[in-house]
């Protein structure tokens, strides 16, 4: 029958529960470092044509300008990103002039977003995420309505939603650490990456569930556990090949795609790794665990 996925069922559940708990703790104590897309503010990216001045030199050159608390983030060999409160066009030009005194440079981008727009974006993303989860739950319940025994179709939907929380919470916990220690911010591209993770993760889970449905209708296994284990083995190579080929592209984007796409790619890499794990070791074992619990009640 191949690899016995259900042999260490409890270990998978405990391991995932531990990772989720740790992620919650990091999120509570560190929080998330939201970018100007959500908090409002200005971002200026420049690139020096020769050697880049040190962060200390850049900071000292900007003393006297009303920038509030600002972050200097080096990028590549000669690039620098400045994140600060929302500034006027006049202050923007003064910053450029001050930095030009330290070396010839080229401005790559300048963005400024008001706090009201930032709050609206946060509310819209919460709404989009909630609606997405609700639609996924409804769709899976509807798609698996023909297999009411031994597990009801809505339980497949609940298991999928649990896995989605797992796939998003763990990368968010890692971003919480990165935000606290390395000032990595949650930006619009990063949020889009997490929404893509939700879609990608549910795709792998549905593939496994669909194979379970086929095997139940064909009466392939003698017990539900055997059917689940057989289905996981039948879909193992497909899930791994799909995830690995996607990860190869994302790793290339992370290292060579530039600063704008770097953390978008990182969020996808973390989410796809978590999603592949949950599709194989969490989604179906939850159903088996649920069935055993129901029999004992």
C-alpha positions as a printed Julia matrix, in Angstrom:
297×3 Matrix{Float64}:
   0.0    0.0    0.0
   3.05   2.3    0.2
   3.77   4.75   3.0
   1.52   4.49   6.04
   0.44   8.13   6.45
  -1.86   7.41   9.37
   0.67   5.49  11.5
   1.93   8.7   13.14
  -1.39  10.55  13.0
  -1.13  11.98  16.52
   2.43  13.18  15.95
   1.35  15.2   12.9
  -1.51  16.79  14.82
   0.69  17.6   17.84
   3.46  18.98  15.62
   1.05  21.24  13.72
  -0.67  22.3   16.93
   2.7   23.23  18.41
   3.64  25.32  15.35
   0.26  27.09  15.41
   0.63  27.82  19.15
   4.15  29.23  18.67
   2.92  31.36  15.78
   0.07  32.72  17.93
   2.55  33.62  20.69
   4.8   35.48  18.26
   1.82  37.29  16.76
   0.55  38.33  20.21
   3.92  39.54  21.53
   5.52  40.89  18.34
   2.49  41.62  16.18
   2.87  42.31  12.48
   4.92  45.13  11.04
   2.41  46.61   8.58
   3.82  48.68   5.75
   2.7   52.09   4.62
   0.04  50.42   2.45
  -1.91  49.85   5.69
  -0.61  52.43   8.15
  -0.09  55.33   5.78
   3.27  56.98   5.14
   5.89  57.4    2.45
   8.45  55.1    0.92
  11.44  56.23  -1.11
  13.75  53.86  -2.97
  17.01  55.09  -4.42
  20.09  53.52  -5.94
  23.57  54.99  -5.78
  25.63  54.82  -8.94
  28.8   54.16  -6.98
  29.41  52.96  -3.44
  26.41  53.23  -1.1
  26.94  55.3    2.08
  26.45  53.5    5.39
  23.12  53.66   7.23
  24.72  55.9    9.84
  25.9   58.4    7.21
  22.45  58.45   5.56
  20.72  58.95   8.91
  23.05  61.8    9.92
  22.56  63.52   6.54
  18.79  63.61   7.1
  18.95  65.16  10.57
  16.97  68.38  10.6
  14.22  67.15   8.26
  10.8   66.45   9.76
  10.62  62.72   8.96
   9.57  61.3   12.34
  10.79  57.76  13.04
  12.15  56.39   9.79
  13.69  53.09   8.7
  16.7   52.71   6.42
  16.75  49.41   4.58
  19.71  48.61   2.27
  18.84  46.67  -0.89
  21.23  44.9   -3.23
  24.75  46.41  -3.37
  23.87  50.07  -3.96
  20.18  50.47  -3.19
  18.42  51.97  -0.15
  14.77  52.1    0.88
  13.56  54.78   3.29
  10.25  54.22   5.09
   8.81  57.18   6.99
   5.62  59.05   7.85
   3.69  60.71   5.04
   5.77  63.6    3.72
   5.09  66.51   1.38
   6.66  66.85  -2.12
   8.92  69.6   -0.73
  10.35  67.32   1.97
  10.74  64.59  -0.64
  12.93  66.86  -2.76
  14.95  67.95   0.28
  15.7   64.3    1.08
  16.92  63.68  -2.47
  19.17  66.74  -2.32
  20.62  65.72   1.05
  21.33  62.18  -0.14
  22.89  63.4   -3.39
  25.52  65.17  -1.31
  26.76  61.7   -0.31
  26.94  60.35  -3.85
  25.32  60.38  -7.28
  22.03  58.51  -7.16
  18.92  57.63  -9.11
  15.42  57.61  -7.62
  13.7   54.27  -8.24
  10.28  55.0   -6.71
   8.42  57.23  -4.32
   5.01  56.31  -2.89
   2.89  58.13  -0.37
  -0.34  56.78   1.13
  -2.64  58.52   3.6
  -3.69  56.77   6.84
  -7.39  56.71   5.82
  -6.63  54.73   2.65
  -4.46  52.39   4.71
  -7.31  51.67   7.15
  -9.75  51.1    4.28
  -7.35  48.58   2.73
  -7.1   46.65   6.0
 -10.87  46.44   6.34
 -11.3   45.33   2.73
  -8.69  42.59   3.07
 -10.4   41.27   6.21
 -13.7   41.19   4.3
 -12.14  39.48   1.26
 -10.5   36.83   3.46
 -13.71  36.13   5.39
 -15.8   35.82   2.21
 -13.14  33.58   0.59
 -13.17  31.17   3.54
 -16.97  31.11   3.6
 -17.18  30.35  -0.13
 -14.54  27.61   0.18
 -16.45  25.97   3.04
 -19.71  26.09   1.05
 -18.1   24.82  -2.14
 -16.4   21.8   -0.54
 -19.59  20.88   1.34
 -21.47  21.02  -1.96
 -18.79  19.22  -3.99
 -18.57  16.27  -1.58
 -22.28  15.97  -0.84
 -22.41  12.48  -2.41
 -20.21  10.96   0.29
 -22.16  11.37   3.49
 -20.67   8.26   5.15
 -18.67   7.66   7.23
 -17.73  11.38   7.22
 -20.26  14.05   6.28
 -19.4   16.44   3.44
 -19.38  19.5    5.72
 -16.64  17.85   7.8
 -14.39  17.87   4.69
 -15.03  21.61   4.53
 -14.19  22.16   8.2
 -10.98  20.12   7.85
  -9.99  22.26   4.84
 -10.58  25.5    6.77
  -8.46  24.22   9.71
  -5.65  23.48   7.25
  -5.96  26.93   5.71
  -5.55  28.55   9.14
  -2.49  26.34   9.64
  -1.04  27.31   6.24
  -1.47  31.04   6.81
  -0.8   31.32  10.56
   2.63  29.66  10.45
   4.02  31.99   7.72
   2.43  34.95   9.56
   4.28  33.88  12.72
   7.55  33.83  10.77
   6.77  37.27   9.3
   6.09  38.47  12.84
   9.65  37.47  13.85
  11.12  38.99  10.68
   9.16  42.21  11.26
  10.33  42.51  14.85
  14.03  41.81  14.24
  14.59  42.77  10.58
  11.8   45.34   9.98
  10.24  43.2    7.23
   6.83  44.67   6.53
   3.44  43.26   5.58
   2.71  45.01   2.3
  -0.02  44.62  -0.33
   2.06  42.11  -2.38
   2.63  40.03   0.78
  -1.1   40.01   1.56
  -1.84  38.99  -2.04
   0.68  36.17  -1.6
  -1.23  34.92   1.45
  -4.51  34.99  -0.51
  -2.81  32.97  -3.26
  -1.62  30.52  -0.58
  -5.24  29.99   0.46
  -6.2   29.08  -3.11
  -3.1   26.96  -3.71
  -3.39  25.06  -0.45
  -7.06  24.25  -0.93
  -6.25  22.96  -4.4
  -3.88  20.27  -3.05
  -6.34  19.36  -0.28
  -9.24  19.01  -2.73
  -7.13  16.71  -4.92
  -6.63  14.36  -1.96
 -10.3   14.58  -0.89
 -11.42  13.93  -4.47
  -9.35  10.74  -4.6
 -10.85   9.65  -1.26
 -14.31  10.21  -2.76
 -13.48   8.12  -5.82
 -12.07   5.28  -3.73
 -15.09   5.32  -1.4
 -17.48   5.08  -4.38
 -15.37   2.23  -5.84
 -15.2    0.6   -2.39
 -11.42   0.22  -2.82
 -10.5    0.01   0.87
 -12.1   -2.19   3.5
 -12.08   0.58   6.1
 -12.13   4.38   5.91
  -8.54   4.49   7.23
  -7.36   2.18   4.44
  -9.16   4.26   1.83
  -7.59   7.48   3.14
  -4.12   5.96   3.25
  -4.45   4.57  -0.27
  -5.7    7.93  -1.57
  -2.79   9.8    0.02
  -0.29   7.42  -1.59
  -2.01   7.8   -4.98
  -1.82  11.6   -4.85
   1.58  11.92  -3.12
   3.73  12.29  -6.25
   1.31  14.75  -7.86
   1.27  17.01  -4.78
   5.06  16.92  -4.41
   5.78  17.53  -8.1
   3.35  20.45  -8.27
   4.72  22.06  -5.13
   8.4   21.54  -5.99
   8.12  22.98  -9.5
   6.33  26.03  -8.07
   8.91  26.4   -5.3
  11.8   26.36  -7.79
  10.34  29.41  -9.55
   9.61  31.23  -6.29
  13.11  30.61  -4.92
  14.53  32.12  -8.12
  12.25  35.16  -7.69
  13.29  35.49  -4.04
  16.99  35.67  -4.87
  16.9   37.46  -8.23
  13.5   39.19  -8.46
  14.47  42.4   -6.69
  13.38  43.92  -3.4
   9.76  44.53  -4.42
   9.06  40.85  -5.1
  11.39  39.34  -2.5
   8.95  39.07   0.39
   6.01  38.33  -1.9
   7.99  35.25  -2.98
   8.97  34.43   0.62
   5.32  34.46   1.77
   4.41  32.1   -1.07
   7.37  29.8   -0.34
   6.42  29.5    3.34
   2.72  29.1    2.54
   3.25  26.43  -0.13
   5.54  24.4    2.16
   2.97  24.61   4.96
   0.14  23.88   2.5
   1.81  20.81   1.02
   2.47  19.46   4.5
  -1.11  20.07   5.65
  -2.62  18.54   2.49
  -0.75  15.28   3.07
  -0.32  15.05   6.83
  -3.13  17.1    8.32
  -6.33  17.38   6.25
  -7.13  13.67   5.9
  -5.71  12.6    9.3
  -8.1   15.15  10.87
 -11.02  13.33   9.23
  -9.77   9.94  10.49
  -9.23  11.36  13.97
 -12.73  12.91  13.85
 -14.28   9.57  12.82
 -12.54   7.69  15.65
 -13.64  10.33  18.16
 -17.25  10.09  16.89
 -17.25   6.3   17.3
 -16.03   6.59  20.88
 -18.65   9.16  21.9
